[in-house]
Amino acid sequence: MKRQLPLRKRVALAYGLVGMVLSLCFGVATGFIVADYEVFMLEAMLEGQSRHFIEELERNPDAELPRSPAFSVYREAEAPEGLRNLPEGVFDLEDQKDMHVAAYGPPGQRVVLMIDIGRVERLEEYLLQLFLLILAVGVVVSAWLGWVLSGRTVAPVLQLADAVDALPVTPVQTRLAETMSRDEIGRLAGAIDRYQARLADADASERAFFADASHELRTPIAVIQGAVEVMRDDTEASAAQRARLARMERGLAELGGLLEALLLSARGLPPQRDSIHLAEDCRRALQRLDIPGLDAPRRIRLEGEGPTALAAPQRWVDGILLVLFQRLLVSSAQTEWLGQLDADGLLLRPAQATAAGSGSGARSDLGLGLVFVERLCRALGWRLERGEGDAGLQVRLRIPPGA
């Protein structure tokens, strides 16, 4: 795609071109006017002088006529060869630069005038130089005015662009039109305000839908959970039945964690913050996942303390850790994990003994399904990073300083 000049430079260039065109028109018009005025004045002056000398000769036939290099008057009979029998009018002398000849009067009384208009020609050359100067100054001044005026014209657009860039990721209603003038820029700002309002309404509708859906799904899940607990307490259940019940319980726990994350995401980030000790919350989440088939406290071993004074909603942190641990444990069969708590947050990777043992370590291509967790992390300013280390898949819950 061809790269265009910035709008301000294009406007300044357009102003410069307009100034050049106007200066050219002015210069050409002035040149034509000066040329026509020169001919008109020369004819009027020579005709007037001719009438004067004809009247002078009528009064005094022997009157002495003026003769000089710049202006000479002759009786037609005394005129130089080639200037006799001329029709009335003004003529150029081709063999003498800047010399003009005029012949006026009736036959027998006609006089011939010769005049040097070299000074007038030099004046025309001076006017040409002045015209070129005016052309250059006109272009420069026009371009400068275009630059200044375009800067003032584009300034509201840049202000509006900065205001739009400063908008948060989540849709919010704006009042940009109130800060703009009531012109095309204000209309554009109003269109952005209306679009933001539609986005905010759609986001609110989406949040309400997810919140209602998660609430409505909690009831059947609770019913199923109660039925599973009753069946698990049945002393006559066989070992195969208990294994199936344990599997159902793990699935219900996972589904409950996902619904909790969905509900939190739908409600949005609350304004209140709690003091979070990341290591304690990790241990508490592992204890909640101490159910048959997961054995979270045994399969995830924690080291270190990590951040001890985070400011975040407690329910959000619990939801993130529960779903993260669940997805790791469910997706990686019998893999044992090492959770390293440090100043950057939490790093989860397969334990070295497991990775080097039977070869059942976690693969890097596992689909963990952490969409809800990533959404909650983004809202908190945290980052969930997945990659491959020496022992296979590793997940980093990165908590920037001050988040």
CSV table of C-alpha atoms in Angstrom, one decimal:
chain,number,residue,atom,x,y,z
A,1,MET,CA,0.0,0.0,0.0
A,2,LYS,CA,1.3,3.4,-1.0
A,3,ARG,CA,2.3,5.5,2.0
A,4,GLN,CA,0.6,8.9,2.2
A,5,LEU,CA,1.9,12.0,3.8
A,6,PRO,CA,0.3,13.0,7.2
A,7,LEU,CA,-2.8,15.0,6.9
A,8,ARG,CA,-1.2,18.2,8.3
A,9,LYS,CA,1.6,18.0,5.7
A,10,ARG,CA,-0.9,17.4,2.9
A,11,VAL,CA,-3.0,20.5,4.0
A,12,ALA,CA,0.2,22.6,4.2
A,13,LEU,CA,1.2,21.4,0.7
A,14,ALA,CA,-2.2,22.2,-0.6
A,15,TYR,CA,-2.0,25.7,0.8
A,16,GLY,CA,1.4,26.2,-0.8
A,17,LEU,CA,0.1,25.1,-4.2
A,18,VAL,CA,-2.9,27.5,-3.8
A,19,GLY,CA,-0.5,30.3,-2.9
A,20,MET,CA,1.7,29.5,-5.9
A,21,VAL,CA,-1.3,29.5,-8.3
A,22,LEU,CA,-2.6,32.8,-6.8
A,23,SER,CA,0.8,34.4,-7.1
A,24,LEU,CA,1.2,33.2,-10.7
A,25,CYS,CA,-2.3,34.6,-11.5
A,26,PHE,CA,-1.4,37.9,-9.9
A,27,GLY,CA,2.0,38.1,-11.7
A,28,VAL,CA,0.5,37.2,-15.1
A,29,ALA,CA,-2.3,39.6,-14.7
A,30,THR,CA,0.1,42.3,-13.5
A,31,GLY,CA,2.3,41.7,-16.5
A,32,PHE,CA,-0.5,42.0,-19.0
A,33,ILE,CA,-1.8,45.1,-17.3
A,34,VAL,CA,1.6,46.7,-17.3
A,35,ALA,CA,2.2,45.8,-21.0
A,36,ASP,CA,-1.2,47.2,-22.0
A,37,TYR,CA,-0.7,50.3,-19.9
A,38,GLU,CA,2.7,50.9,-21.4
A,39,VAL,CA,1.3,50.8,-25.0
A,40,PHE,CA,-1.7,53.0,-24.0
A,41,MET,CA,0.4,55.6,-22.2
A,42,LEU,CA,3.0,55.6,-25.0
A,43,GLU,CA,0.4,56.2,-27.7
A,44,ALA,CA,-1.4,58.8,-25.7
A,45,MET,CA,1.8,60.7,-24.9
A,46,LEU,CA,3.2,60.6,-28.4
A,47,GLU,CA,-0.1,61.6,-30.0
A,48,GLY,CA,-0.4,64.5,-27.5
A,49,GLN,CA,3.2,65.6,-28.3
A,50,SER,CA,2.5,65.3,-32.0
A,51,ARG,CA,-0.6,67.6,-31.8
A,52,HIS,CA,1.5,70.1,-29.8
A,53,PHE,CA,4.3,70.2,-32.4
A,54,ILE,CA,1.9,70.4,-35.4
A,55,GLU,CA,0.2,73.4,-33.8
A,56,GLU,CA,3.6,74.9,-33.0
A,57,LEU,CA,4.7,74.5,-36.7
A,58,GLU,CA,1.4,76.1,-37.9
A,59,ARG,CA,2.2,79.2,-35.8
A,60,ASN,CA,5.9,79.2,-36.7
A,61,PRO,CA,6.9,77.1,-39.7
A,62,ASP,CA,10.6,77.7,-39.0
A,63,ALA,CA,10.4,76.6,-35.3
A,64,GLU,CA,13.3,74.5,-34.1
A,65,LEU,CA,12.2,70.9,-33.2
A,66,PRO,CA,13.8,69.0,-30.3
A,67,ARG,CA,16.6,66.6,-31.2
A,68,SER,CA,18.2,64.3,-28.6
A,69,PRO,CA,19.2,60.6,-28.3
A,70,ALA,CA,16.2,59.9,-26.1
A,71,PHE,CA,13.6,62.0,-28.0
A,72,SER,CA,13.6,63.6,-31.4
A,73,VAL,CA,10.9,65.3,-33.6
A,74,TYR,CA,11.1,65.6,-37.4
A,75,ARG,CA,9.0,67.1,-40.1
A,76,GLU,CA,8.1,64.2,-42.4
A,77,ALA,CA,10.3,65.6,-45.2
A,78,GLU,CA,13.3,65.9,-42.8
A,79,ALA,CA,12.8,62.4,-41.2
A,80,PRO,CA,15.5,59.8,-41.7
A,81,GLU,CA,15.2,57.5,-44.7
A,82,GLY,CA,12.7,54.8,-44.0
A,83,LEU,CA,10.6,56.8,-41.6
A,84,ARG,CA,8.8,58.8,-44.3
A,85,ASN,CA,5.4,58.1,-45.6
A,86,LEU,CA,4.4,56.1,-42.5
A,87,PRO,CA,0.8,55.7,-41.6
A,88,GLU,CA,-0.5,57.2,-38.4
A,89,GLY,CA,0.4,55.2,-35.3
A,90,VAL,CA,3.2,54.0,-33.2
A,91,PHE,CA,5.8,51.5,-34.5
A,92,ASP,CA,8.9,49.6,-33.2
A,93,LEU,CA,12.3,50.1,-34.9
A,94,GLU,CA,13.6,46.6,-35.5
A,95,ASP,CA,17.2,47.8,-36.0
A,96,GLN,CA,17.3,49.9,-32.9
A,97,LYS,CA,16.6,48.4,-29.5
A,98,ASP,CA,14.1,50.2,-27.3
A,99,MET,CA,13.4,52.8,-30.0
A,100,HIS,CA,9.8,53.6,-31.0
A,101,VAL,CA,8.5,55.8,-33.8
A,102,ALA,CA,5.2,57.7,-34.1
A,103,ALA,CA,3.7,59.5,-37.1
A,104,TYR,CA,0.7,61.8,-36.7
A,105,GLY,CA,-0.9,64.6,-38.6
A,106,PRO,CA,-2.5,65.2,-42.0
A,107,PRO,CA,-0.4,64.9,-45.1
A,108,GLY,CA,1.9,67.8,-45.6
A,109,GLN,CA,1.9,68.6,-41.9
A,110,ARG,CA,2.8,65.2,-40.5
A,111,VAL,CA,5.5,65.0,-37.9
A,112,VAL,CA,7.6,62.0,-36.9
A,113,LEU,CA,8.6,61.4,-33.3
A,114,MET,CA,11.4,59.0,-32.1
A,115,ILE,CA,11.5,58.0,-28.5
A,116,ASP,CA,13.8,55.7,-26.4
A,117,ILE,CA,11.8,53.7,-23.9
A,118,GLY,CA,14.8,51.8,-22.5
A,119,ARG,CA,14.0,53.0,-18.9
A,120,VAL,CA,10.5,51.6,-19.3
A,121,GLU,CA,11.9,48.2,-20.5
A,122,ARG,CA,14.2,48.2,-17.4
A,123,LEU,CA,11.2,48.8,-15.3
A,124,GLU,CA,9.5,45.8,-16.8
A,125,GLU,CA,12.6,43.7,-15.9
A,126,TYR,CA,12.4,45.0,-12.4
A,127,LEU,CA,8.8,44.1,-12.2
A,128,LEU,CA,9.6,40.6,-13.4
A,129,GLN,CA,12.2,40.1,-10.6
A,130,LEU,CA,9.6,41.5,-8.2
A,131,PHE,CA,7.1,39.1,-9.5
A,132,LEU,CA,9.4,36.1,-8.9
A,133,LEU,CA,10.1,37.3,-5.4
A,134,ILE,CA,6.4,37.7,-4.7
A,135,LEU,CA,5.8,34.2,-6.1
A,136,ALA,CA,8.4,32.7,-3.7
A,137,VAL,CA,7.2,34.6,-0.7
A,138,GLY,CA,3.6,33.8,-1.6
A,139,VAL,CA,4.4,30.0,-1.7
A,140,VAL,CA,6.3,30.1,1.6
A,141,VAL,CA,3.7,32.2,3.4
A,142,SER,CA,0.8,30.1,2.1
A,143,ALA,CA,2.5,26.9,3.2
A,144,TRP,CA,3.3,28.3,6.6
A,145,LEU,CA,-0.3,29.5,7.0
A,146,GLY,CA,-1.5,26.1,5.9
A,147,TRP,CA,0.8,24.4,8.5
A,148,VAL,CA,-0.4,26.6,11.3
A,149,LEU,CA,-4.1,26.4,10.4
A,150,SER,CA,-4.0,22.7,9.7
A,151,GLY,CA,-2.4,22.2,13.1
A,152,ARG,CA,-5.3,23.9,14.8
A,153,THR,CA,-7.7,22.0,12.6
A,154,VAL,CA,-6.1,18.6,13.3
A,155,ALA,CA,-5.6,19.3,17.1
A,156,PRO,CA,-9.2,18.3,18.0
A,157,VAL,CA,-8.8,15.1,16.0
A,158,LEU,CA,-5.6,14.2,17.9
A,159,GLN,CA,-7.3,15.1,21.2
A,160,LEU,CA,-10.2,12.7,20.3
A,161,ALA,CA,-7.7,10.0,19.3
A,162,ASP,CA,-5.9,10.3,22.6
A,163,ALA,CA,-9.2,10.1,24.5
A,164,VAL,CA,-10.1,6.9,22.5
A,165,ASP,CA,-6.7,5.4,23.1
A,166,ALA,CA,-7.1,6.0,26.9
A,167,LEU,CA,-10.4,4.0,27.0
A,168,PRO,CA,-10.2,0.8,29.1
A,169,VAL,CA,-10.4,-2.6,27.5
A,170,THR,CA,-13.8,-3.3,28.9
A,171,PRO,CA,-16.6,-1.3,27.2
A,172,VAL,CA,-17.7,1.8,29.2
A,173,GLN,CA,-20.0,4.6,28.4
A,174,THR,CA,-18.2,7.8,27.4
A,175,ARG,CA,-19.0,11.5,27.1
A,176,LEU,CA,-16.4,12.6,24.5
A,177,ALA,CA,-18.9,14.8,22.6
A,178,GLU,CA,-19.2,17.1,25.6
A,179,THR,CA,-15.5,18.0,25.4
A,180,MET,CA,-15.6,18.7,21.6
A,181,SER,CA,-16.9,21.6,19.6
A,182,ARG,CA,-20.3,21.2,17.9
A,183,ASP,CA,-19.0,20.5,14.4
A,184,GLU,CA,-17.9,17.5,12.4
A,185,ILE,CA,-15.4,16.5,15.2
A,186,GLY,CA,-18.2,16.7,17.8
A,187,ARG,CA,-20.4,14.5,15.6
A,188,LEU,CA,-17.6,12.0,15.3
A,189,ALA,CA,-17.1,12.0,19.1
A,190,GLY,CA,-20.9,11.6,19.5
A,191,ALA,CA,-20.8,8.5,17.2
A,192,ILE,CA,-18.0,7.0,19.3
A,193,ASP,CA,-20.1,7.7,22.5
A,194,ARG,CA,-23.1,6.0,21.0
A,195,TYR,CA,-21.0,3.0,19.9
A,196,GLN,CA,-19.4,2.7,23.3
A,197,ALA,CA,-22.9,2.8,24.9
A,198,ARG,CA,-23.9,-0.1,22.6
A,199,LEU,CA,-20.8,-2.0,23.5
A,200,ALA,CA,-21.4,-1.4,27.2
A,201,ASP,CA,-25.1,-2.5,26.9
A,202,ALA,CA,-24.0,-5.7,25.0
A,203,ASP,CA,-21.3,-6.4,27.6
A,204,ALA,CA,-23.8,-5.9,30.5
A,205,SER,CA,-26.3,-8.3,28.7
A,206,GLU,CA,-23.5,-10.8,28.2
A,207,ARG,CA,-22.5,-10.6,31.9
A,208,ALA,CA,-26.1,-10.9,33.0
A,209,PHE,CA,-26.6,-14.0,30.8
A,210,PHE,CA,-23.5,-15.7,32.1
A,211,ALA,CA,-24.4,-14.9,35.7
A,212,ASP,CA,-27.9,-16.2,35.3
A,213,ALA,CA,-26.7,-19.3,33.5
A,214,SER,CA,-24.1,-20.1,36.2
A,215,HIS,CA,-26.7,-19.6,38.9
A,216,GLU,CA,-29.2,-21.8,37.1
A,217,LEU,CA,-26.6,-24.6,36.6
A,218,ARG,CA,-25.7,-24.6,40.2
A,219,THR,CA,-29.0,-26.2,41.2
A,220,PRO,CA,-28.8,-29.3,39.1
A,221,ILE,CA,-25.1,-29.7,39.9
A,222,ALA,CA,-25.9,-29.5,43.6
A,223,VAL,CA,-28.6,-32.2,43.1
A,224,ILE,CA,-26.2,-34.4,41.3
A,225,GLN,CA,-23.5,-33.8,44.0
A,226,GLY,CA,-26.0,-34.8,46.7
A,227,ALA,CA,-27.0,-37.9,44.9
A,228,VAL,CA,-23.3,-38.9,44.4
A,229,GLU,CA,-22.6,-38.4,48.1
A,230,VAL,CA,-25.5,-40.5,49.1
A,231,MET,CA,-24.5,-43.3,46.7
A,232,ARG,CA,-20.9,-43.0,47.9
A,233,ASP,CA,-22.0,-43.6,51.5
A,234,ASP,CA,-23.8,-46.8,50.5
A,235,THR,CA,-21.9,-49.6,52.1
A,236,GLU,CA,-23.1,-52.1,49.6
A,237,ALA,CA,-21.6,-50.3,46.6
A,238,SER,CA,-18.9,-52.3,44.8
A,239,ALA,CA,-15.4,-51.2,44.1
A,240,ALA,CA,-16.2,-50.5,40.4
A,241,GLN,CA,-19.2,-48.4,41.4
A,242,ARG,CA,-17.1,-46.4,43.9
A,243,ALA,CA,-14.5,-45.8,41.2
A,244,ARG,CA,-17.3,-44.4,38.9
A,245,LEU,CA,-18.7,-42.3,41.7
A,246,ALA,CA,-15.2,-40.9,42.4
A,247,ARG,CA,-14.9,-40.0,38.7
A,248,MET,CA,-18.3,-38.3,38.8
A,249,GLU,CA,-17.2,-36.4,41.9
A,250,ARG,CA,-14.1,-35.1,40.2
A,251,GLY,CA,-16.1,-34.0,37.2
A,252,LEU,CA,-18.6,-32.2,39.4
A,253,ALA,CA,-15.8,-30.5,41.3
A,254,GLU,CA,-14.2,-29.4,38.1
A,255,LEU,CA,-17.5,-28.1,36.7
A,256,GLY,CA,-18.2,-26.3,39.9
A,257,GLY,CA,-14.9,-24.5,39.7
A,258,LEU,CA,-15.5,-23.5,36.1
A,259,LEU,CA,-19.0,-22.2,37.0
A,260,GLU,CA,-17.4,-20.2,39.8
A,261,ALA,CA,-14.9,-18.7,37.4
A,262,LEU,CA,-17.7,-18.0,34.9
A,263,LEU,CA,-19.8,-16.2,37.5
A,264,LEU,CA,-16.9,-14.1,38.7
A,265,SER,CA,-16.0,-13.1,35.2
A,266,ALA,CA,-19.6,-12.2,34.4
A,267,ARG,CA,-19.9,-10.0,37.5
A,268,GLY,CA,-16.8,-8.1,36.7
A,269,LEU,CA,-13.9,-7.0,39.0
A,270,PRO,CA,-15.3,-5.8,42.3
A,271,PRO,CA,-13.9,-2.5,43.8
A,272,GLN,CA,-13.0,-4.0,47.2
A,273,ARG,CA,-9.6,-5.7,47.7
A,274,ASP,CA,-8.4,-8.3,50.2
A,275,SER,CA,-4.9,-8.9,51.5
A,276,ILE,CA,-3.7,-12.1,49.8
A,277,HIS,CA,-0.9,-14.4,50.9
A,278,LEU,CA,-0.4,-16.5,47.8
A,279,ALA,CA,1.2,-19.5,49.5
A,280,GLU,CA,-1.6,-19.9,52.0
A,281,ASP,CA,-4.2,-19.6,49.3
A,282,CYS,CA,-2.5,-22.2,47.2
A,283,ARG,CA,-2.4,-24.6,50.2
A,284,ARG,CA,-6.1,-23.9,50.9
A,285,ALA,CA,-7.0,-24.6,47.2
A,286,LEU,CA,-5.1,-27.9,47.3
A,287,GLN,CA,-7.0,-29.0,50.5
A,288,ARG,CA,-10.3,-28.3,48.7
A,289,LEU,CA,-9.2,-30.6,45.9
A,290,ASP,CA,-8.2,-33.4,48.2
A,291,ILE,CA,-10.8,-35.8,46.7
A,292,PRO,CA,-10.5,-39.3,45.4
A,293,GLY,CA,-8.7,-39.4,42.0
A,294,LEU,CA,-7.1,-36.0,42.3
A,295,ASP,CA,-5.1,-36.2,45.6
A,296,ALA,CA,-4.0,-32.6,45.0
A,297,PRO,CA,-1.9,-32.2,48.2
A,298,ARG,CA,0.1,-35.2,47.3
A,299,ARG,CA,0.5,-34.5,43.6
A,300,ILE,CA,1.3,-30.8,43.8
A,301,ARG,CA,4.2,-30.0,46.1
A,302,LEU,CA,4.7,-26.3,47.0
A,303,GLU,CA,8.0,-24.6,47.6
A,304,GLY,CA,8.7,-21.1,48.8
A,305,GLU,CA,6.2,-18.4,49.9
A,306,GLY,CA,5.8,-16.0,47.0
A,307,PRO,CA,4.1,-12.6,47.4
A,308,THR,CA,2.6,-12.1,50.9
A,309,ALA,CA,0.7,-8.8,50.5
A,310,LEU,CA,-1.2,-8.9,47.3
A,311,ALA,CA,-4.3,-6.7,46.9
A,312,ALA,CA,-7.0,-8.7,45.1
A,313,PRO,CA,-10.5,-10.1,45.6
A,314,GLN,CA,-10.3,-13.3,47.6
A,315,ARG,CA,-12.9,-15.1,45.6
A,316,TRP,CA,-11.1,-14.3,42.4
A,317,VAL,CA,-7.8,-15.7,43.7
A,318,ASP,CA,-9.5,-18.8,45.0
A,319,GLY,CA,-11.3,-19.3,41.6
A,320,ILE,CA,-8.1,-18.9,39.6
A,321,LEU,CA,-6.1,-21.4,41.8
A,322,LEU,CA,-8.9,-24.0,42.0
A,323,VAL,CA,-9.4,-24.1,38.2
A,324,LEU,CA,-5.7,-24.0,37.5
A,325,PHE,CA,-4.9,-26.9,39.8
A,326,GLN,CA,-7.9,-28.9,38.7
A,327,ARG,CA,-7.1,-28.6,35.0
A,328,LEU,CA,-3.4,-29.6,35.6
A,329,LEU,CA,-4.3,-32.6,37.6
A,330,VAL,CA,-7.1,-33.9,35.4
A,331,SER,CA,-5.2,-33.3,32.2
A,332,SER,CA,-2.0,-35.0,33.2
A,333,ALA,CA,-3.0,-38.4,34.7
A,334,GLN,CA,-0.5,-39.4,37.4
A,335,THR,CA,2.0,-36.6,36.9
A,336,GLU,CA,3.3,-35.0,40.1
A,337,TRP,CA,3.9,-31.3,40.0
A,338,LEU,CA,6.2,-28.9,41.7
A,339,GLY,CA,4.8,-25.4,42.5
A,340,GLN,CA,7.6,-22.9,43.0
A,341,LEU,CA,6.4,-19.7,44.7
A,342,ASP,CA,8.7,-16.7,44.1
A,343,ALA,CA,8.5,-12.9,43.8
A,344,ASP,CA,7.0,-13.2,40.3
A,345,GLY,CA,4.2,-15.5,41.4
A,346,LEU,CA,3.8,-19.2,40.9
A,347,LEU,CA,5.6,-21.6,38.5
A,348,LEU,CA,4.1,-25.1,38.0
A,349,ARG,CA,6.2,-27.7,36.3
A,350,PRO,CA,6.5,-31.5,36.5
A,351,ALA,CA,8.6,-32.7,39.3
A,352,GLN,CA,12.0,-33.9,38.2
A,353,ALA,CA,11.7,-37.3,39.6
A,354,THR,CA,8.5,-37.9,37.6
A,355,ALA,CA,9.9,-36.5,34.4
A,356,ALA,CA,13.0,-38.7,34.7
A,357,GLY,CA,11.1,-41.8,35.8
A,358,SER,CA,8.6,-43.8,34.0
A,359,GLY,CA,8.2,-41.3,31.2
A,360,SER,CA,4.7,-40.4,32.2
A,361,GLY,CA,5.5,-36.7,32.6
A,362,ALA,CA,3.1,-34.0,31.3
A,363,ARG,CA,3.2,-33.2,27.6
A,364,SER,CA,3.5,-29.7,26.3
A,365,ASP,CA,0.6,-30.2,23.9
A,366,LEU,CA,-2.0,-30.8,26.6
A,367,GLY,CA,-5.2,-28.8,26.1
A,368,LEU,CA,-5.7,-27.3,29.6
A,369,GLY,CA,-8.8,-25.3,28.8
A,370,LEU,CA,-7.8,-22.2,30.9
A,371,VAL,CA,-10.0,-19.6,29.1
A,372,PHE,CA,-11.8,-18.5,32.2
A,373,VAL,CA,-8.6,-18.4,34.3
A,374,GLU,CA,-6.9,-16.3,31.7
A,375,ARG,CA,-9.8,-13.9,31.6
A,376,LEU,CA,-9.8,-13.5,35.4
A,377,CYS,CA,-6.0,-13.0,35.3
A,378,ARG,CA,-6.2,-10.3,32.6
A,379,ALA,CA,-8.8,-8.4,34.7
A,380,LEU,CA,-6.4,-8.5,37.7
A,381,GLY,CA,-3.4,-7.4,35.7
A,382,TRP,CA,-1.9,-10.9,36.0
A,383,ARG,CA,-0.5,-13.0,33.2
A,384,LEU,CA,-0.9,-16.8,32.6
A,385,GLU,CA,2.0,-18.1,30.6
A,386,ARG,CA,2.3,-21.6,29.2
A,387,GLY,CA,5.4,-23.1,27.7
A,388,GLU,CA,7.7,-26.1,27.6
A,389,GLY,CA,10.6,-26.6,30.0
A,390,ASP,CA,13.1,-29.4,30.5
A,391,ALA,CA,10.5,-31.7,32.1
A,392,GLY,CA,7.6,-30.8,29.7
A,393,LEU,CA,4.7,-28.5,30.1
A,394,GLN,CA,5.1,-25.6,32.6
A,395,VAL,CA,2.7,-22.9,33.6
A,396,ARG,CA,3.6,-19.6,35.0
A,397,LEU,CA,1.1,-17.4,37.0
A,398,ARG,CA,3.0,-14.1,36.7
A,399,ILE,CA,2.0,-11.4,39.1
A,400,PRO,CA,3.6,-8.0,38.1
A,401,PRO,CA,4.8,-5.8,41.0
A,402,GLY,CA,2.1,-3.6,42.3
A,403,ALA,CA,-0.7,-5.6,40.6
